[in-house]
Tab-separated table of C-alpha atoms in Angstrom:
chain	number	residue	atom	x	y	z
W	1	MET	CA	0.000	0.000	0.000
W	2	ALA	CA	2.941	2.310	0.713
W	3	ILE	CA	4.142	1.865	-2.857
W	4	GLY	CA	0.624	2.446	-4.134
W	5	CYS	CA	0.465	5.767	-2.333
W	6	VAL	CA	3.838	6.890	-3.617
W	7	LEU	CA	3.094	5.761	-7.151
W	8	ALA	CA	-0.070	7.839	-7.149
W	9	LEU	CA	2.221	10.866	-7.362
W	10	PHE	CA	3.618	9.852	-10.705
W	11	LEU	CA	1.223	7.381	-12.310
W	12	GLY	CA	-0.554	10.164	-14.158
W	13	ILE	CA	2.492	11.129	-16.175
W	14	GLY	CA	3.841	8.675	-18.861
W	15	ILE	CA	2.613	6.528	-21.718
W	16	ILE	CA	-1.131	6.516	-21.334
W	17	THR	CA	-1.139	10.274	-21.864
W	18	ALA	CA	0.676	9.457	-25.056
W	19	THR	CA	-2.002	7.038	-26.047
W	20	VAL	CA	-4.781	9.525	-25.439
W	21	LEU	CA	-2.865	11.982	-27.570
W	22	LEU	CA	-2.041	14.747	-25.106
W	23	ASN	CA	0.689	16.638	-26.858
W	24	ARG	CA	2.710	18.288	-24.113
W	25	SER	CA	5.438	19.526	-26.356
W	26	GLY	CA	3.310	20.930	-29.123
W	27	GLY	CA	5.033	18.784	-31.732
W	28	GLY	CA	8.525	17.658	-32.385
W	29	ASP	CA	9.013	14.326	-30.604
W	30	ASP	CA	8.999	10.622	-31.395
W	31	PRO	CA	6.036	9.368	-33.419
W	32	THR	CA	5.458	6.406	-31.114
W	33	ALA	CA	3.688	5.752	-27.862
W	34	ALA	CA	4.689	3.140	-25.345
W	35	PRO	CA	4.524	2.556	-21.621
W	36	THR	CA	6.791	3.741	-18.895
W	37	THR	CA	7.514	2.342	-15.491
W	38	SER	CA	4.369	3.696	-13.940
W	39	GLY	CA	2.071	2.340	-16.640
W	40	SER	CA	1.126	5.925	-17.284
W	41	PRO	CA	2.273	8.073	-20.089
W	42	THR	CA	5.191	9.720	-21.741
W	43	GLU	CA	4.422	12.564	-24.083
W	44	GLU	CA	2.124	12.178	-27.054
W	45	PRO	CA	3.874	10.943	-30.178
W	46	THR	CA	4.207	13.540	-32.894
W	47	THR	CA	6.424	13.858	-35.932
W	48	GLU	CA	9.904	15.251	-36.233
W	49	ALA	CA	12.112	14.884	-39.275
W	50	THR	CA	15.136	12.620	-39.063
W	51	THR	CA	17.485	11.347	-41.690
W	52	GLU	CA	16.173	7.812	-41.660
W	53	ALA	CA	12.873	6.091	-40.880
W	54	PRO	CA	12.546	2.517	-39.618
W	55	THR	CA	12.052	-0.224	-42.198
W	56	VAL	CA	10.335	-3.570	-41.811
W	57	SER	CA	10.463	-6.526	-44.168
W	58	GLY	CA	8.073	-9.137	-42.821
W	59	SER	CA	7.329	-11.778	-40.229
W	60	SER	CA	9.102	-15.074	-39.633
W	61	GLU	CA	6.182	-16.910	-41.215
W	62	GLY	CA	6.599	-14.933	-44.432
W	63	ALA	CA	3.474	-12.805	-44.092
W	64	ALA	CA	4.154	-9.318	-45.423
W	65	PHE	CA	4.216	-6.527	-42.880
W	66	GLU	CA	4.246	-3.102	-44.463
W	67	PRO	CA	5.943	-0.470	-42.278
W	68	ALA	CA	4.113	2.707	-41.419
W	69	ASP	CA	5.449	6.036	-42.613
W	70	PRO	CA	6.284	8.015	-39.459
W	71	TYR	CA	6.325	11.348	-41.267
W	72	GLY	CA	3.632	11.062	-43.932
W	73	GLU	CA	-0.140	11.024	-43.744
W	74	SER	CA	-1.570	7.547	-43.322
W	75	LEU	CA	-3.404	6.172	-46.354
W	76	LYS	CA	-5.021	3.424	-44.268
W	77	THR	CA	-8.361	3.643	-42.495
W	78	PRO	CA	-8.618	3.137	-38.735
W	79	ASP	CA	-10.253	-0.247	-39.402
W	80	GLU	CA	-7.341	-1.316	-41.578
W	81	ILE	CA	-4.816	-0.252	-38.958
W	82	TRP	CA	-6.829	-1.938	-36.211
W	83	SER	CA	-6.502	-5.189	-38.178
W	84	ILE	CA	-2.735	-4.670	-38.459
W	85	LEU	CA	-2.464	-4.181	-34.713
W	86	GLU	CA	-4.509	-7.330	-34.113
W	87	ASP	CA	-2.264	-9.414	-36.343
W	88	ASN	CA	1.328	-8.322	-36.859
W	89	PRO	CA	4.654	-10.118	-36.299
W	90	MET	CA	4.760	-9.036	-32.643
W	91	THR	CA	1.397	-10.598	-31.735
W	92	SER	CA	2.314	-14.261	-32.198
W	93	GLY	CA	5.109	-16.753	-31.679
W	94	THR	CA	7.428	-17.244	-28.729
W	95	VAL	CA	10.206	-14.901	-27.676
W	96	SER	CA	13.358	-16.882	-26.972
W	97	THR	CA	15.205	-16.731	-23.662
W	98	ILE	CA	18.697	-15.286	-23.940
W	99	GLY	CA	21.597	-17.285	-22.543
W	100	SER	CA	23.479	-14.671	-20.561
W	101	CYS	CA	22.473	-11.752	-18.356
W	102	GLU	CA	24.188	-10.593	-15.176
W	103	LEU	CA	23.060	-7.677	-13.045
W	104	PRO	CA	25.086	-5.922	-10.335
W	105	GLY	CA	23.486	-5.505	-6.928
W	106	THR	CA	21.646	-2.212	-6.474
W	107	PRO	CA	21.407	-0.452	-3.079
W	108	LYS	CA	18.076	1.012	-2.067
W	109	GLU	CA	19.303	4.545	-2.750
W	110	PRO	CA	21.922	4.096	-5.476
W	111	SER	CA	24.313	6.786	-6.560
W	112	ASP	CA	24.094	7.844	-10.178
W	113	GLU	CA	27.146	5.683	-10.896
W	114	GLN	CA	25.548	2.617	-9.285
W	115	LEU	CA	22.262	3.235	-11.063
W	116	GLN	CA	24.093	3.670	-14.372
W	117	ALA	CA	25.807	0.309	-13.883
W	118	THR	CA	22.501	-1.433	-13.164
W	119	LEU	CA	20.645	0.149	-16.076
W	120	ASP	CA	23.514	-0.480	-18.500
W	121	ALA	CA	23.529	-4.155	-17.540
W	122	ALA	CA	19.737	-4.450	-17.658
W	123	GLY	CA	19.661	-2.582	-20.966
W	124	GLY	CA	22.175	-4.986	-22.452
W	125	CYS	CA	19.986	-7.912	-21.406
W	126	LEU	CA	16.805	-6.360	-22.799
W	127	SER	CA	18.540	-5.376	-26.038
W	128	SER	CA	19.511	-9.015	-26.530
W	129	VAL	CA	15.925	-10.130	-25.934
W	130	TRP	CA	14.484	-7.558	-28.332
W	131	SER	CA	17.174	-8.127	-30.941
W	132	THR	CA	16.448	-11.852	-30.988
W	133	ALA	CA	12.677	-11.394	-31.016
W	134	SER	CA	12.878	-8.821	-33.809
W	135	SER	CA	15.351	-10.801	-35.910
W	136	ASP	CA	13.170	-13.910	-35.651
W	137	ARG	CA	10.358	-11.869	-37.206
W	138	GLU	CA	12.512	-10.019	-39.743
W	139	LEU	CA	11.946	-6.743	-37.907
W	140	PRO	CA	14.661	-4.151	-37.271
W	141	TRP	CA	16.145	-3.399	-33.876
W	142	SER	CA	18.663	-0.780	-32.739
W	143	ASN	CA	20.315	-0.800	-29.334
W	144	ARG	CA	19.734	2.219	-27.081
W	145	SER	CA	22.132	4.137	-24.871
W	146	LEU	CA	21.198	5.038	-21.301
W	147	VAL	CA	21.911	8.384	-19.672
W	148	ILE	CA	21.211	9.248	-16.027
W	149	TYR	CA	20.425	12.894	-15.425
W	150	THR	CA	18.997	15.103	-12.699
W	151	HIS	CA	15.824	16.832	-13.764
W	152	PRO	CA	15.384	19.582	-14.898
W	153	ASP	CA	18.974	19.592	-16.140
W	154	VAL	CA	18.261	17.847	-19.449
W	155	PRO	CA	21.536	16.869	-21.148
W	156	SER	CA	22.451	19.355	-23.851
W	157	SER	CA	23.204	16.457	-26.199
W	158	ALA	CA	19.574	15.296	-26.211
W	159	VAL	CA	17.880	15.716	-29.593
W	160	CYS	CA	14.313	15.551	-28.263
W	161	LYS	CA	12.863	18.797	-26.964
W	162	PRO	CA	13.720	19.661	-23.340
W	163	ASP	CA	10.075	20.337	-22.463
W	164	SER	CA	9.244	16.723	-23.337
W	165	PHE	CA	11.273	15.508	-20.320
W	166	ASP	CA	9.927	15.255	-16.782
W	167	ALA	CA	11.280	14.301	-13.369
W	168	GLU	CA	9.392	11.031	-12.923
W	169	THR	CA	9.377	9.362	-16.325
W	170	PRO	CA	12.283	8.018	-18.381
W	171	ARG	CA	12.391	9.811	-21.745
W	172	VAL	CA	12.881	7.466	-24.676
W	173	CYS	CA	14.326	9.688	-27.383
W	174	ASN	CA	14.234	7.454	-30.430
W	175	LEU	CA	15.591	10.301	-32.527
W	176	ASP	CA	19.029	9.985	-30.928
W	177	GLY	CA	18.720	6.368	-29.774
W	178	THR	CA	18.960	7.245	-26.084
W	179	ILE	CA	16.891	6.603	-22.962
W	180	TYR	CA	17.240	9.504	-20.530
W	181	TRP	CA	16.573	8.305	-16.981
W	182	PRO	CA	15.796	10.925	-14.317
W	183	SER	CA	17.595	10.092	-11.092
W	184	GLY	CA	15.210	8.941	-8.346
W	185	SER	CA	12.395	7.953	-10.716
W	186	GLY	CA	10.615	4.672	-11.253
W	187	ILE	CA	8.815	1.975	-9.329
W	188	ALA	CA	12.069	0.109	-8.614
W	189	HIS	CA	13.343	3.178	-6.804
W	190	GLN	CA	10.104	3.273	-4.804
W	191	MET	CA	10.440	-0.417	-3.948
W	192	GLY	CA	13.922	0.224	-2.586
W	193	THR	CA	13.331	3.415	-0.635
W	194	SER	CA	10.090	2.089	0.877
W	195	GLY	CA	11.814	-1.072	2.069
W	196	ALA	CA	9.424	-3.301	0.116
W	197	VAL	CA	12.463	-4.873	-1.569
W	198	ALA	CA	15.601	-4.897	0.585
W	199	ASP	CA	17.848	-7.423	-1.150
W	200	GLU	CA	20.191	-5.687	-3.620
W	201	ALA	CA	20.071	-8.532	-6.152
W	202	GLU	CA	16.268	-8.556	-6.094
W	203	LEU	CA	16.148	-4.796	-6.440
W	204	SER	CA	18.246	-5.017	-9.600
W	205	THR	CA	15.602	-7.301	-11.122
W	206	ALA	CA	13.005	-4.639	-10.327
W	207	TYR	CA	15.067	-2.102	-12.266
W	208	LEU	CA	15.217	-4.493	-15.218
W	209	TRP	CA	11.418	-4.732	-15.195
W	210	ASP	CA	11.183	-0.963	-14.816
W	211	LEU	CA	13.438	-0.403	-17.813
W	212	SER	CA	11.526	-2.925	-19.897
W	213	TYR	CA	8.722	-0.390	-20.391
W	214	SER	CA	11.121	1.948	-22.147
W	215	TYR	CA	12.272	-0.866	-24.394
W	216	VAL	CA	8.707	-1.465	-25.570
W	217	ASN	CA	8.709	2.141	-26.764
W	218	ALA	CA	11.927	1.478	-28.654
W	219	GLY	CA	10.611	-1.773	-30.115
W	220	TRP	CA	7.403	-0.166	-31.320
W	221	TRP	CA	9.398	2.645	-32.926
W	222	ASP	CA	11.756	0.326	-34.780
W	223	SER	CA	8.936	-1.908	-36.033
W	224	THR	CA	6.571	1.080	-36.637
W	225	ILE	CA	3.819	-0.644	-34.625
W	226	GLY	CA	3.629	2.391	-32.343
W	227	ILE	CA	3.412	4.671	-35.339
W	228	TYR	CA	0.497	2.642	-36.664
W	229	TYR	CA	-1.277	2.992	-33.334
W	230	ASN	CA	-0.777	6.758	-33.302
W	231	GLN	CA	-2.129	7.098	-36.829
W	232	MET	CA	-5.176	4.998	-35.976
W	233	SER	CA	-5.883	6.936	-32.794
W	234	GLN	CA	-5.750	10.200	-34.725
W	235	GLY	CA	-8.175	8.718	-37.251
W	236	LEU	CA	-10.623	7.889	-34.448
W	237	GLU	CA	-10.885	11.429	-33.105
W	238	ASP	CA	-14.509	11.606	-34.295
W	239	ASP	CA	-15.318	8.340	-32.504
W	240	PRO	CA	-14.205	8.965	-28.903
W	241	ASP	CA	-15.655	5.722	-27.516
W	242	ARG	CA	-13.730	3.576	-29.954
W	243	GLN	CA	-10.636	5.725	-29.526
W	244	ALA	CA	-10.843	5.171	-25.762
W	245	GLU	CA	-11.175	1.427	-26.305
W	246	ALA	CA	-8.107	1.478	-28.558
W	247	THR	CA	-6.197	3.370	-25.870
W	248	ARG	CA	-7.075	0.731	-23.273
W	249	ARG	CA	-6.089	-2.147	-25.550
W	250	TYR	CA	-2.794	-0.523	-26.516
W	251	ALA	CA	-1.920	0.262	-22.896
W	252	ALA	CA	-2.765	-3.294	-21.788
W	253	GLN	CA	-0.649	-4.824	-24.551
W	254	ASN	CA	2.324	-2.640	-23.691
W	255	ILE	CA	2.098	-3.445	-19.975
W	256	CYS	CA	2.023	-7.135	-20.854
W	257	VAL	CA	4.833	-7.095	-23.429
W	258	ALA	CA	7.112	-5.183	-21.056
W	259	SER	CA	6.556	-7.862	-18.422
W	260	LEU	CA	6.941	-10.715	-20.907
W	261	MET	CA	10.270	-9.391	-22.174
W	262	SER	CA	11.569	-8.969	-18.611
W	263	MET	CA	11.135	-12.727	-18.096
W	264	ARG	CA	13.133	-13.825	-21.168
W	265	VAL	CA	16.435	-13.507	-19.342
W	266	PRO	CA	18.143	-16.143	-17.174
W	267	THR	CA	16.336	-16.888	-13.889
W	268	ALA	CA	18.703	-14.892	-11.672
W	269	ALA	CA	18.013	-11.692	-13.628
W	270	GLN	CA	14.231	-12.139	-13.935
W	271	PRO	CA	11.995	-10.061	-11.664
W	272	SER	CA	12.163	-11.921	-8.368
W	273	GLU	CA	9.162	-13.587	-6.772
W	274	THR	CA	8.876	-10.675	-4.347
W	275	VAL	CA	9.034	-8.133	-7.153
W	276	ARG	CA	6.487	-10.059	-9.231
W	277	GLY	CA	4.125	-10.217	-6.275
W	278	ILE	CA	4.254	-6.458	-5.810
W	279	LEU	CA	3.798	-5.748	-9.499
W	280	SER	CA	0.849	-8.156	-9.830
W	281	ASP	CA	-1.020	-6.691	-6.859
W	282	PRO	CA	-3.750	-4.188	-7.842
W	283	ALA	CA	-3.090	-2.384	-4.545
W	284	THR	CA	0.285	-1.324	-5.977
W	285	TRP	CA	-1.440	0.735	-8.648
W	286	VAL	CA	-4.103	3.414	-8.935
W	287	ASP	CA	-6.791	3.765	-11.561
W	288	GLY	CA	-5.363	5.640	-14.529
W	289	PRO	CA	-6.895	7.532	-17.450
W	290	ALA	CA	-6.753	4.424	-19.659
W	291	VAL	CA	-6.892	1.319	-17.460
W	292	THR	CA	-7.898	0.552	-13.892
W	293	ALA	CA	-5.456	-0.625	-11.246
W	294	GLU	CA	-6.959	-4.107	-11.511
W	295	THR	CA	-6.502	-4.194	-15.282
W	296	HIS	CA	-2.968	-2.857	-14.947
W	297	ALA	CA	-2.044	-5.637	-12.517
W	298	ARG	CA	-3.868	-8.263	-14.605
W	299	TRP	CA	-1.847	-7.550	-17.748
W	300	ILE	CA	1.424	-7.397	-15.838
W	301	LYS	CA	0.632	-10.849	-14.447
W	302	LYS	CA	-0.262	-12.130	-17.928
W	303	GLY	CA	3.103	-11.021	-19.262
W	304	LEU	CA	5.069	-12.394	-16.330
W	305	GLU	CA	3.400	-15.782	-16.760
W	306	ALA	CA	3.293	-15.857	-20.585
W	307	ASP	CA	6.423	-17.984	-20.972
W	308	GLY	CA	7.372	-15.847	-23.971
W	309	ASP	CA	4.107	-16.368	-25.884
W	310	LEU	CA	3.289	-13.010	-27.506
W	311	ALA	CA	-0.293	-14.075	-28.244
W	312	VAL	CA	-0.965	-13.853	-24.495
W	313	CYS	CA	-0.268	-10.109	-24.723
W	314	ASN	CA	-2.490	-9.484	-27.755
W	315	ALA	CA	-4.951	-7.182	-26.024
W	316	TRP	CA	-6.444	-6.271	-29.415
W	317	THR	CA	-8.228	-9.629	-29.544
W	318	ALA	CA	-9.002	-9.911	-25.816
W	319	PRO	CA	-12.566	-9.752	-24.434
W	320	LEU	CA	-13.582	-6.171	-23.778
W	321	ASP	CA	-14.005	-6.712	-20.042
W	322	GLU	CA	-10.312	-7.670	-19.758
W	323	VAL	CA	-9.211	-4.207	-20.877
W	324	ALA	CA	-11.505	-2.132	-18.672
């Protein structure tokens, strides 16, 4: 309950705002939307020119998957995009477990250097998982760098706009391939400082789960799945009920995929039993603008128990009452 109270302070900021298209920056950030550690939103995906857009060739079964254009107007209807989201290379098949992943112990209040070491190690593990999963489906993947910073001192090297960063949510800047992590943010930090997770090895597994949300953002950018979702949501602006349903389904899928990917590492690096229990407890969460605390916990649990089966996380085909 202590974590639930603390999380209430930052659960309203993060990916779900993205999915309901609240553009904090007024344009100029990544045209994707994906979850963050709180299950709430990063900024709304918009368009910003870069020198190269992601490309996608197809799925491992040979079914063609046409990439979305992140900078052009979509020529597909919302119904057509909805069908793509229901059935694309990242909605079926099993994600393989990687063979190697070692995490350093993390104290409950790590220094920036200790946190950097943990996130670098966890990021390397998650990059291996995503690289394998993407390659198996003939989808692109690019590794991300991780930078710890103290908000509001956004690193001058960041390409994404400074006003798109906040103190409680990691900023996935796909335009420069970097995840900017504000010191003291995230549910893993709350688990440590609250005393809910005291063991340093277990706490490191919580940080890996925490970071996994950011890697969903990166995966959806590289594959253009997130871009498809954004285009569809924009096309549903005149149908707010269906747009809200799409937001719930997208948020549930992302929560689930983040959890699934966090379990495709060797056992010692997987979220520990204690961490999984906290994450799967509705009391840990609060009702958000897209999904309830119960739904949030339900889809985390689905991902943690999916054994790598992406179909388990396909919220687009789930009964409506499972994405309330």
